[in-house]
Coordinates of C-alpha atoms in Angstrom, one line a residue:
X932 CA -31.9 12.0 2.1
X933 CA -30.9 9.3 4.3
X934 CA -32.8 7.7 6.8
X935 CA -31.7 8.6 9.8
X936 CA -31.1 5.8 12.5
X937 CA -33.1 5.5 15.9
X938 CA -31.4 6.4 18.8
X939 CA -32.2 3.1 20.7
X940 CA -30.2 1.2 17.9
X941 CA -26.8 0.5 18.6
X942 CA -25.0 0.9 16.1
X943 CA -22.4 -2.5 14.1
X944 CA -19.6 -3.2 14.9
X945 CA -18.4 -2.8 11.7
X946 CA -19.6 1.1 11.5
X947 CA -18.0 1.9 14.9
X948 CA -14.6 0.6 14.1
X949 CA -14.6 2.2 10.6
X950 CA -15.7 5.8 12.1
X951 CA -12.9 5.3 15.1
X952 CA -10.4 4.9 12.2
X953 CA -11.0 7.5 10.0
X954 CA -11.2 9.6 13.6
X955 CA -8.0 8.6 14.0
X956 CA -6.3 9.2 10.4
X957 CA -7.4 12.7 11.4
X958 CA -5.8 13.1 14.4
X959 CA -2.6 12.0 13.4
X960 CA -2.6 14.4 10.9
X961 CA -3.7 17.2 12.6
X962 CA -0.7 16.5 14.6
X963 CA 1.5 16.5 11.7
X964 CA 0.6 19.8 10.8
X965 CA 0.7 20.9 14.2
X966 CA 4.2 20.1 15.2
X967 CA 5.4 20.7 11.8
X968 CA 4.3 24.4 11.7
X969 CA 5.5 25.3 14.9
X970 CA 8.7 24.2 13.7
X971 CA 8.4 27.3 11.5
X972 CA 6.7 29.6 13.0
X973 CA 6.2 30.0 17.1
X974 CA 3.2 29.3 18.6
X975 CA 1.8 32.8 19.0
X976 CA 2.4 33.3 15.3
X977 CA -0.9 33.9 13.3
X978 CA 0.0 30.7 11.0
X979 CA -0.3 28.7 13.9
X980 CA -3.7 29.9 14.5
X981 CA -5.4 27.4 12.3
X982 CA -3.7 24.0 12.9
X983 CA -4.0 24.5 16.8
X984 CA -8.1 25.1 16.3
X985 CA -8.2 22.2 13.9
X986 CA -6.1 19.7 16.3
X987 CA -7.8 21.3 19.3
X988 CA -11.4 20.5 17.5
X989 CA -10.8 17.5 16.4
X990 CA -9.1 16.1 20.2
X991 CA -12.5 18.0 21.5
X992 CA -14.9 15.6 19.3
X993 CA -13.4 12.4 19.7
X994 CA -13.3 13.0 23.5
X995 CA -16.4 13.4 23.3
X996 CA -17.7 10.4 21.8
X997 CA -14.9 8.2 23.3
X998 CA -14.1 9.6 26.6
X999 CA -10.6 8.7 27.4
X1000 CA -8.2 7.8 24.2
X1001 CA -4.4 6.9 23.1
X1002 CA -2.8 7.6 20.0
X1003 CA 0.3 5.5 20.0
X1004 CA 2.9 3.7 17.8
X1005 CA 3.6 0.3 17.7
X1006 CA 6.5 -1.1 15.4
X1007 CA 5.6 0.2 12.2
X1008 CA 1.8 1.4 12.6
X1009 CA -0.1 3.6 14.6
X1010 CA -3.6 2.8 16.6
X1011 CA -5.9 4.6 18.2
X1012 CA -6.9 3.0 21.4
X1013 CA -7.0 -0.9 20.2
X1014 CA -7.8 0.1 16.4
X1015 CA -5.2 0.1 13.9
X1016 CA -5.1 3.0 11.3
X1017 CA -4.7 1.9 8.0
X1018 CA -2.0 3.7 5.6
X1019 CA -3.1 4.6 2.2
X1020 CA -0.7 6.9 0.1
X1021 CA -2.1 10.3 1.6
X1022 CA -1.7 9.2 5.5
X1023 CA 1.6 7.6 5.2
X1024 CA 3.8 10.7 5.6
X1025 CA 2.0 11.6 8.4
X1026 CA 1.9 8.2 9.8
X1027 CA 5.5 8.0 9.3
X1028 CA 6.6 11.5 10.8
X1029 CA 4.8 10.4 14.2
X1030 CA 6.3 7.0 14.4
X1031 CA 10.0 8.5 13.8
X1032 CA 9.0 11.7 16.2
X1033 CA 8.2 9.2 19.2
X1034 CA 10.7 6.8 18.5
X1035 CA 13.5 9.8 19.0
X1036 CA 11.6 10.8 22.1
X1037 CA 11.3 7.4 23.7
X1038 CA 7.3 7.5 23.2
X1039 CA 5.0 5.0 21.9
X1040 CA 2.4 8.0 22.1
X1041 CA -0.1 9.8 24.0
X1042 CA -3.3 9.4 26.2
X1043 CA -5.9 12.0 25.7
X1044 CA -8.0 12.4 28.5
X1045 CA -9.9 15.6 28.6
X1046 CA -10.9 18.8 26.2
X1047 CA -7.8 20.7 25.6
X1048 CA -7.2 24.5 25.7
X1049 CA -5.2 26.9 23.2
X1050 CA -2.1 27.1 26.1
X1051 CA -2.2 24.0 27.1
X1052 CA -1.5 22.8 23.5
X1053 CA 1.2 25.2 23.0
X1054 CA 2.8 24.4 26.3
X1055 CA 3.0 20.6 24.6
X1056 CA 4.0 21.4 21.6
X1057 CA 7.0 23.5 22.7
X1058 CA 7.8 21.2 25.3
X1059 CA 7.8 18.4 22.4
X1060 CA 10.0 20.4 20.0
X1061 CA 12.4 21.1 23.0
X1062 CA 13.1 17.5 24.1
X1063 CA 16.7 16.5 24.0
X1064 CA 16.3 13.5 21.6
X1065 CA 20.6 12.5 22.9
X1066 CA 19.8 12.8 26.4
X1067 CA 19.5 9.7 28.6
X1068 CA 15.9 9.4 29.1
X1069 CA 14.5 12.2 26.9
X1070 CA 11.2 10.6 27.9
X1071 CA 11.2 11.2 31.5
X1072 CA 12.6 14.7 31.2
X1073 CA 9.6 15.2 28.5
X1074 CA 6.9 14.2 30.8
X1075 CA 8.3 15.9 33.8
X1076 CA 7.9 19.0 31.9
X1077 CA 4.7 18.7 30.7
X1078 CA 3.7 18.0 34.5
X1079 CA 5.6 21.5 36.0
X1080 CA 3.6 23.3 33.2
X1081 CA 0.6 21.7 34.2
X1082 CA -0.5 20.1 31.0
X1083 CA -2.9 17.6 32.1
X1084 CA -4.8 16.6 28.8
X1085 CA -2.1 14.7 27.0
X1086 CA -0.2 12.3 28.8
X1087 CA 3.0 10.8 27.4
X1088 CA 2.9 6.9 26.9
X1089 CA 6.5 5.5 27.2
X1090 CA 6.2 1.8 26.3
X1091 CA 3.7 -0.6 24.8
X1092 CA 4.1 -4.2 25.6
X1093 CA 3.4 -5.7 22.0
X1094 CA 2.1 -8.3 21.3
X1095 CA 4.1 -11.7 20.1
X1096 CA 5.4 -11.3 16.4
X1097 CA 3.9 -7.4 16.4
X1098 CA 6.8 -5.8 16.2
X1099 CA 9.9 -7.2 14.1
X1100 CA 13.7 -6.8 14.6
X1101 CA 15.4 -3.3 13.9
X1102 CA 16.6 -5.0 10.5
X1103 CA 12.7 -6.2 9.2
X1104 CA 11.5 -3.2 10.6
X1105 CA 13.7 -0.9 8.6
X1106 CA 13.6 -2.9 5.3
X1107 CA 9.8 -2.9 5.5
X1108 CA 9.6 1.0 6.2
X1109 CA 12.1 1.4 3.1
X1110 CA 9.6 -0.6 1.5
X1111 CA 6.3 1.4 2.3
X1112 CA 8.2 4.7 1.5
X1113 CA 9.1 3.6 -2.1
X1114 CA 5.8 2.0 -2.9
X1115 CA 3.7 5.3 -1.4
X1116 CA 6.2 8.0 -3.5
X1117 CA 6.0 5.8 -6.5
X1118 CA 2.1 5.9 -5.9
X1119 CA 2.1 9.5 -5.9
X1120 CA 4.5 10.0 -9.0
X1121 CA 1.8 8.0 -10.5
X1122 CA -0.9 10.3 -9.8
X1123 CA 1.2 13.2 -10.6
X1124 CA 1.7 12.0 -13.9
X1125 CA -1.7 10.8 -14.9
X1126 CA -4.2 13.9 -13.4
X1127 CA -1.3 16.0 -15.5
X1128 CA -1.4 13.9 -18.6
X1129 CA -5.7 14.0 -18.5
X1130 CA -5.5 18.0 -17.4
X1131 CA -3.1 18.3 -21.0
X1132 CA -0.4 19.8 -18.8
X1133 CA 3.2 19.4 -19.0
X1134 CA 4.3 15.5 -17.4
X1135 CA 7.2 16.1 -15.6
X1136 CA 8.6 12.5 -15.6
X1137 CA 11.8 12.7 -13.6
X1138 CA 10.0 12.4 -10.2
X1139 CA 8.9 9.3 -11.8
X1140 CA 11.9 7.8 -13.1
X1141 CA 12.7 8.9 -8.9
X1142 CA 10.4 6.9 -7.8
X1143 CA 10.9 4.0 -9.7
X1144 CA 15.1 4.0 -9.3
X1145 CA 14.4 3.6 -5.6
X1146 CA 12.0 0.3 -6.5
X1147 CA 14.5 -0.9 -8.8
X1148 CA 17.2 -0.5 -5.7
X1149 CA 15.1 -2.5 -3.2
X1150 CA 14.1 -5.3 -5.9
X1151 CA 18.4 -5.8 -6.8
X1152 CA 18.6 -6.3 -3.0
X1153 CA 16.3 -9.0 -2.9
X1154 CA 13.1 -6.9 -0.8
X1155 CA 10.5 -9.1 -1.2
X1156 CA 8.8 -6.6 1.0
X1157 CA 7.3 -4.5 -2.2
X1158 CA 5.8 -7.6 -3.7
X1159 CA 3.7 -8.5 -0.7
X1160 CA 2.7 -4.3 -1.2
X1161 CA 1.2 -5.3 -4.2
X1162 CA -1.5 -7.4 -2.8
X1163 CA -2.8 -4.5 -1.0
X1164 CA -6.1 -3.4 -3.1
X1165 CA -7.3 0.1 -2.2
X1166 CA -10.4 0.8 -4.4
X1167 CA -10.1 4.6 -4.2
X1168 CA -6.8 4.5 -5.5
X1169 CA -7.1 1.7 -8.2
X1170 CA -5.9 3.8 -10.9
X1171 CA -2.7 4.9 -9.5
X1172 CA -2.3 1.9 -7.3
X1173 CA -2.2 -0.2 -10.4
X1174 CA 0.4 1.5 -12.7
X1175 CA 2.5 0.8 -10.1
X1176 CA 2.1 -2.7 -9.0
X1177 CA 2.4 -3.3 -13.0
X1178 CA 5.5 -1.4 -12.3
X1179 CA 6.9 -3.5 -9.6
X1180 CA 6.0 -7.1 -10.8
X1181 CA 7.4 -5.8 -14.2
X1182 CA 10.9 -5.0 -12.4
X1183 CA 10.9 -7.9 -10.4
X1184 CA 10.1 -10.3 -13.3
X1185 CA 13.2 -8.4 -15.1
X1186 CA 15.2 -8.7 -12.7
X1187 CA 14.7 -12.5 -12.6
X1188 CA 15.5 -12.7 -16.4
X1189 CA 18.9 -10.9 -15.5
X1190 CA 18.2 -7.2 -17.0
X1191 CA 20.9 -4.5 -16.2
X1192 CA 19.8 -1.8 -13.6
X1193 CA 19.6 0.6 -16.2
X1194 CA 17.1 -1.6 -18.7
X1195 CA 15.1 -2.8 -15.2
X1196 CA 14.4 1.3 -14.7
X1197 CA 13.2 1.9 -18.3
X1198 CA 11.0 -1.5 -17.7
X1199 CA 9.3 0.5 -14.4
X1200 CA 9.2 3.5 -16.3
X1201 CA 7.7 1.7 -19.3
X1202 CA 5.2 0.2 -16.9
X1203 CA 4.2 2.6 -15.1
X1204 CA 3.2 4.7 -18.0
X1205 CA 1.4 1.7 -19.5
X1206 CA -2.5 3.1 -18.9
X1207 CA -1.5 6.4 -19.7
X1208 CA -4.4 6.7 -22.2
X1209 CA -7.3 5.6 -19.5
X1210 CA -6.2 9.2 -18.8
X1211 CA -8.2 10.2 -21.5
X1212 CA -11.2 8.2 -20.7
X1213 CA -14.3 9.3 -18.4
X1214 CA -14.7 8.3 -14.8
X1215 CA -17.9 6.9 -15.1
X1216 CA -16.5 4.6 -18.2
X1217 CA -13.9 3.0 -16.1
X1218 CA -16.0 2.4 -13.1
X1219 CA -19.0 1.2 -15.2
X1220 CA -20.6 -2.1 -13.4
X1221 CA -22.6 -2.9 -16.4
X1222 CA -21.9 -4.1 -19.8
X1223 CA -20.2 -1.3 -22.1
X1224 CA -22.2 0.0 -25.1
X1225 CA -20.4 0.0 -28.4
X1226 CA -19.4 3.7 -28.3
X1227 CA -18.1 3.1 -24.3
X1228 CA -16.0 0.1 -25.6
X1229 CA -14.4 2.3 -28.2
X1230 CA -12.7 4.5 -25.7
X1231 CA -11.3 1.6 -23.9
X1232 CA -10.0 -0.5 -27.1
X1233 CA -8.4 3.3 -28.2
X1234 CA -6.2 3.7 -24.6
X1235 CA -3.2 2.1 -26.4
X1236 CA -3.2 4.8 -28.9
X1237 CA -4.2 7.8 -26.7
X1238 CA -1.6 6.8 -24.2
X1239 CA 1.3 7.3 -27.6
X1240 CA -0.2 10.6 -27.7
X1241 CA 0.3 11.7 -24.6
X1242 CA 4.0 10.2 -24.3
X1243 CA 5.1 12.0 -27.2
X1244 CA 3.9 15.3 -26.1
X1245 CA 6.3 14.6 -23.4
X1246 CA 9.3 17.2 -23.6
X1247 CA 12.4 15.4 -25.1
X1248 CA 12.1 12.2 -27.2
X1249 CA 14.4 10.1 -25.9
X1250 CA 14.9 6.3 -25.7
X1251 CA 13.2 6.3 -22.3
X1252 CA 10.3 7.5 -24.4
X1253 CA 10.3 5.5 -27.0
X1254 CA 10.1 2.9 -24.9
X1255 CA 7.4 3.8 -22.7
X1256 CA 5.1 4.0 -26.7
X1257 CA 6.2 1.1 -27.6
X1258 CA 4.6 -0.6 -24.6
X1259 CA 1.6 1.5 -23.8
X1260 CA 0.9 0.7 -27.5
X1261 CA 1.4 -3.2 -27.5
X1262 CA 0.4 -4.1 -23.5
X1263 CA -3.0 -5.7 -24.6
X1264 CA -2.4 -6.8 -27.6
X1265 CA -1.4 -10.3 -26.3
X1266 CA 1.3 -12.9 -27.7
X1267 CA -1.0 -15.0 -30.0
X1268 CA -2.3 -11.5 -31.5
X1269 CA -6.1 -11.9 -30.2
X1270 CA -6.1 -8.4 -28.1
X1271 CA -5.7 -4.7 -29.7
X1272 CA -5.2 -2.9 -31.4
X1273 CA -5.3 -5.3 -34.1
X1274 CA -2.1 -6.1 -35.8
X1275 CA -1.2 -7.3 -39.3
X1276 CA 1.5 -9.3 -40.7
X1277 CA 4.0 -11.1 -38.3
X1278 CA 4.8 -8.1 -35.6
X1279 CA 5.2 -9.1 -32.3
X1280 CA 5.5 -7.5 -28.6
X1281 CA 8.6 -6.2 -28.2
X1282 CA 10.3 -7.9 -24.9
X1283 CA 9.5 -4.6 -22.6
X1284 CA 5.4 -5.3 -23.7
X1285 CA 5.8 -9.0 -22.9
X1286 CA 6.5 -9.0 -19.7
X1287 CA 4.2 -6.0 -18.4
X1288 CA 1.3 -7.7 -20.2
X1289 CA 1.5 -10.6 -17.9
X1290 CA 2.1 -8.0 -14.4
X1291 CA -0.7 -6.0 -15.7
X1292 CA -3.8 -9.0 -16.4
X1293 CA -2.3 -10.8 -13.1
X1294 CA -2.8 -7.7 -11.0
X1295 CA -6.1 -6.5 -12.5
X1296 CA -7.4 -10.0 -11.8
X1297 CA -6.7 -9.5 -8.0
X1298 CA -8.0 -6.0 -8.0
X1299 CA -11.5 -4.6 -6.9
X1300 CA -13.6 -3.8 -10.3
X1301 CA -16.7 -2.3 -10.5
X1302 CA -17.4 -5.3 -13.7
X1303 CA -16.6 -7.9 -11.6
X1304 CA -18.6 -9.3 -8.3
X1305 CA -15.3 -10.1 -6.4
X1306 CA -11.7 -9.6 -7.2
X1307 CA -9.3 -12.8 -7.7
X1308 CA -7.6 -14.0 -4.9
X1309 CA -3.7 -14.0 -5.9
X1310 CA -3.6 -17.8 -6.2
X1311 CA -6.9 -18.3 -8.1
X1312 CA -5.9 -15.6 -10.2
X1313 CA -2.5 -16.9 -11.4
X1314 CA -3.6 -20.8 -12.0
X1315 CA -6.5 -18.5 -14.0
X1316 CA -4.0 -17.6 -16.3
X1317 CA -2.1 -20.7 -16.4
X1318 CA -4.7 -22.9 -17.2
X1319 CA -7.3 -20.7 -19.6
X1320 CA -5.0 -17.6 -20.6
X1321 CA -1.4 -18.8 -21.4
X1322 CA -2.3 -18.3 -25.0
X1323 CA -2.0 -14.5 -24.8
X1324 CA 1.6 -14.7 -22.9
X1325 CA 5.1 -15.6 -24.0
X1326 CA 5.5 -19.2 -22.4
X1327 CA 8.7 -18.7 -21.5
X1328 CA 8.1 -15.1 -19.6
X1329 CA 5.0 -16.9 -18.2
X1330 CA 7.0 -19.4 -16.4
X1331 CA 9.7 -16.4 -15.5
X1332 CA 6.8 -14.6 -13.8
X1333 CA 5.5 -17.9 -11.8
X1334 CA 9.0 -18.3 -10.3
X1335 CA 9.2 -14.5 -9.8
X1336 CA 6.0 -14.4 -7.5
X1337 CA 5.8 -18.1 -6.6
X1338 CA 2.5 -20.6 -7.0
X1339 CA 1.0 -18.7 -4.0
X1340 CA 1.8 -15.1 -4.4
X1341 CA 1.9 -12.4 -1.5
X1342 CA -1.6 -12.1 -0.1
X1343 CA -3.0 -15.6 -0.6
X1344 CA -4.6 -17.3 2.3
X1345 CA -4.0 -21.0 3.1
X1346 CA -4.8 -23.6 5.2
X1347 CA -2.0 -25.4 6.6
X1348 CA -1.5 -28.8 7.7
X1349 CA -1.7 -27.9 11.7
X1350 CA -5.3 -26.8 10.6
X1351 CA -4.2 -22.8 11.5
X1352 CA -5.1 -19.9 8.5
X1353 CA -2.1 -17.9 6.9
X1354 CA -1.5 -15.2 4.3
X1355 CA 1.5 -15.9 2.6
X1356 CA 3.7 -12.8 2.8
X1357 CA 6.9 -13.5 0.6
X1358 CA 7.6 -16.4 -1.6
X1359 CA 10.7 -18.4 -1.3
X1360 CA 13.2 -18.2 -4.8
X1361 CA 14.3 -21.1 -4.0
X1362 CA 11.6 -23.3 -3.6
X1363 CA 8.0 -21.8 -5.3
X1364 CA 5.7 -23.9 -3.4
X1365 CA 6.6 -23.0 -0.3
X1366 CA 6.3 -19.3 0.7
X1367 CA 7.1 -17.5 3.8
X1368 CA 3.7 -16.9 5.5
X1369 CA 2.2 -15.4 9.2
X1370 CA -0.6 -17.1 10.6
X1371 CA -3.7 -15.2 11.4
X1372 CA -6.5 -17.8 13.0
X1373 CA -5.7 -20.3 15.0
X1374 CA -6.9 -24.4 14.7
X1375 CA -10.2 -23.3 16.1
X1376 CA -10.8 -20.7 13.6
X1377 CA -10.3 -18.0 16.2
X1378 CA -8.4 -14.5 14.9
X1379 CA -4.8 -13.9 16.3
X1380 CA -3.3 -10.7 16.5
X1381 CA 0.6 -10.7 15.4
X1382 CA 0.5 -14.3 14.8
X1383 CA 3.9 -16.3 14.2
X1384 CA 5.3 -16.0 11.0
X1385 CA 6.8 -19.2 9.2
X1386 CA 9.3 -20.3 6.9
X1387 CA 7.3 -23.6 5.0
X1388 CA 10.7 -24.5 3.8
X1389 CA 11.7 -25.0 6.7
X1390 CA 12.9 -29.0 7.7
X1391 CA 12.9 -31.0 10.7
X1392 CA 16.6 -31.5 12.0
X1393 CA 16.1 -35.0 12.8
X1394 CA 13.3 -36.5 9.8
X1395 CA 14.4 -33.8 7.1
X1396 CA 10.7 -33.5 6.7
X1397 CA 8.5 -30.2 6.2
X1398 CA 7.2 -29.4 9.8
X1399 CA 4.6 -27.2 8.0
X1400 CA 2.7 -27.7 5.0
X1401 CA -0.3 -26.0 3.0
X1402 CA -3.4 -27.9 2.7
X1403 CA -5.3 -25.2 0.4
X1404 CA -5.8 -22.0 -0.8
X1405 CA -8.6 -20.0 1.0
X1406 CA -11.2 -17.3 -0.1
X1407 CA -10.5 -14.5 2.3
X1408 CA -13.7 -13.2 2.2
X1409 CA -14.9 -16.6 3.0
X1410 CA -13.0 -16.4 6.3
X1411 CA -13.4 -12.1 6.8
X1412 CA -9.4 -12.5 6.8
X1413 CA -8.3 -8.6 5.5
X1414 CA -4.8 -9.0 3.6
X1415 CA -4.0 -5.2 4.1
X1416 CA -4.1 -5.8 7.8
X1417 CA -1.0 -8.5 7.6
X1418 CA 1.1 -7.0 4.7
X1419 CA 0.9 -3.4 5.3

């Protein structure tokens, strides 16, 4: 049992922003469910019944341990009170149905300010659905209904004055929410496919083939948006999170050797099906912290070949298929033949394996893992493999990949030259050493919210010299800098 904590102690920091958030993921979904049942059913109906008392409950407890509170929208994310809610693959439909709901409405949210009652919610949530999103100030009309019908408890918020380099044009904004919707349906495909392959039911692959044609769409137009994604680490989702990261690199270093659309979605298929076989192997394997015993180590160097298996009991062998074996099969057996399974005679990795053997080390390296202390920052992690893995990569694909992602890939932090902290967010094509990146502590080390974002490329009209230049790479950790916070 755990030791409970004395009253008198306040409690960190840390632990109080933490609960607030997850208090706040489940408000927003509550309100989700809440608006989108009584799009089906009314308010009186019986179905309604449960997502009013859940909505109602959970408005009730967070009232009471915060007092007065505002869910709102602001650009692309939504915060509760000054918090922002982080999106992970389950909250981001919910997320994303709020921000467009408001956004038709003229809201940026709402300010909770009392314990609600059963009609007073159903007078909102009618009132809500009824708004005239084409009318000229569907806002005001919205909140001077809720006021006739006396609902007191959840006042409309029309505006929020952001903050400078918060909120991006329409253009950025749209591109990165195209971005975020690919990366979290791919992320689900990917669960889909595994928890089916490990439960020996049917894989259905066409919502994956789905999920990747949309990533293969925003990587031919040049979204650099999904590879700044991919430095986003969440722990509980490593699995899934990580078949398609593989997935994306592995596209976006195709696309860079000049692969047809066609070949680049068979690549993210391949990719994405490339741990399969980890499928077959126990939880408490994969999240081991200690060394493996012999026996443990045996299911991990047999993944390849479990992961053939469970492609070809796929329905239809087709090329697609094929494909997908070939790589799950030969993804760790490395370029100078040193990995597994072990190989004779002169074999090698077939193009397809090649290039998501390289994707998949560079983004385990940056990755959480219960083996390792700390994960490899994104710039540590690919001079790592430059300097005491190229061995196991094709040279040529190697030097593909560092163009693809740049010498400081999305999420690394760096020290610039007007002694200010930045996480690089996109790398330039046309110049590798000098990424795109926003700046998130000032000279005097001090956090800044929304902080400018800069092109290092850029040149000085008059000298033709750099006006901005990076110094170092960083430890984040080092510095408390969280990458999810700026790329998400």
């Amino acid at each position: 049992m755990t030791e409970a904590r004395p009253a008198s102690t306040p409690r960190p920091p840390d632990e109080i922003s933490s609960r607030v958030i997850l208090a706040g993921r489940n408000l927003s979904i509550q309100l989700c469910v809440l608006i989108k049942t009584a799009r089906i059913h009314d308010v009186g109906n019986i179905a309604f019944q449960g997502p009013l008392t859940n909505f109602i409950e959970t408005v009730d407890q967070m009232w009471t341990a915060e007092k007065d509170f505002k869910l709102q929208a602001v650009g692309d994310f939504l915060y509760l009170s000054q918090h922002r809610l982080r999106v992970d693959a389950s909250s981001y439909p919910s997320y994303q149905f709020l921000i467009d709901e408001f956004r038709v409405r003229d809201l940026s949210g709402f300010s909770f300010t009392g314990k609600l009652t059963p009609p007073e919610v159903k007078k909102f949530v009618r009132l809500f659905l009824d708004v005239d999103v084409k009318s000229a100030d569907p806002f005001e009309e919205f909140s001077a209904a809720l006021s006739k019908l006396s609902v007191q408890h959840i006042i409309p918020i029309k505006t929020v004055v952001p903050q400078h380099g918060m909120v991006s044009q329409e253009e950025v904004r749209d591109s990165r929410k195209a971005a975020k919707r690919s990366f979290y349906r791919a992320i689900e495909s990917a669960r889909t496919v595994m928890l089916s392959a490990r439960d020996h039911r049917p894989v259905d692959l066409r919502k994956a083939k789905r999920a990747v044609q949309g990533i293969v769409d925003l990587i031919l137009d040049e979204e650099f948006s999904l590879l700044g994604l991919t430095a986003i680490k969440n722990h509980d989702e490593y699995t899934f999170q990580h078949c398609v990261n593989v997935s994306i690199l592995s596209i976006a270093l195709g696309q860079r050797l000049g692969l047809s659309k066609k070949l680049l979605g068979e690549l993210g298929v391949a990719a994405m099906l490339h741990d399969l076989g980890k499928a077959s192997i126990p939880a408490w394997v994969l999240n081991k912290p200690g060394k493996l015993t012999p026996e443990e180590w045996k299911l991990m160097l047999d993944h390849p070949i479990q992961g053939v298996k469970m492609i070809a009991r796929m329905r239809g062998l087709n090329e697609l298929a094929l494909r997908s074996m070939i790589v799950a099969y030969e993804h760790h057996i490395n370029y100078d033949k040193s990995g597994y399974p072990s190989l004779k005679g002169h074999m090698e990795q077939c193009l397809f394996s090649k290039i998501v053997a390289i994707a998949d080390c560079f983004d385990a390296m940056t990755a959480h893992r219960a083996y390792r202390k700390s994960p490899f920052p994104p710039f540590a992690a690919l001079h790592q493999i430059i300097s005491q893995n190229q061995e196991k990569f094709d040279p040529l694909l190697l030097k593909a990949f560092i163009n693809t992602v740049g010498m400081y890939p999305a999420g690394t932090v760096v020290l610039l030259d007007t002694n200010e902290i930045a996480v690089v967010t996109t790398h330039n094509s046309h110049d590798i050493f000098r990424p795109k990146v926003q700046v998130v502590a000032d000279k005097d080390r001090k956090p800044v919210q929304g902080g400018a974002a800069i092109d290092l490329s850029h040149r000085e009209d008059e000298s033709g010299a750099y006006a901005v230049t990076i110094v170092s790479a960083l430890d984040p950790d080092e510095y408390g800098i969280n990458i999810a916070d700026v790329l998400n």
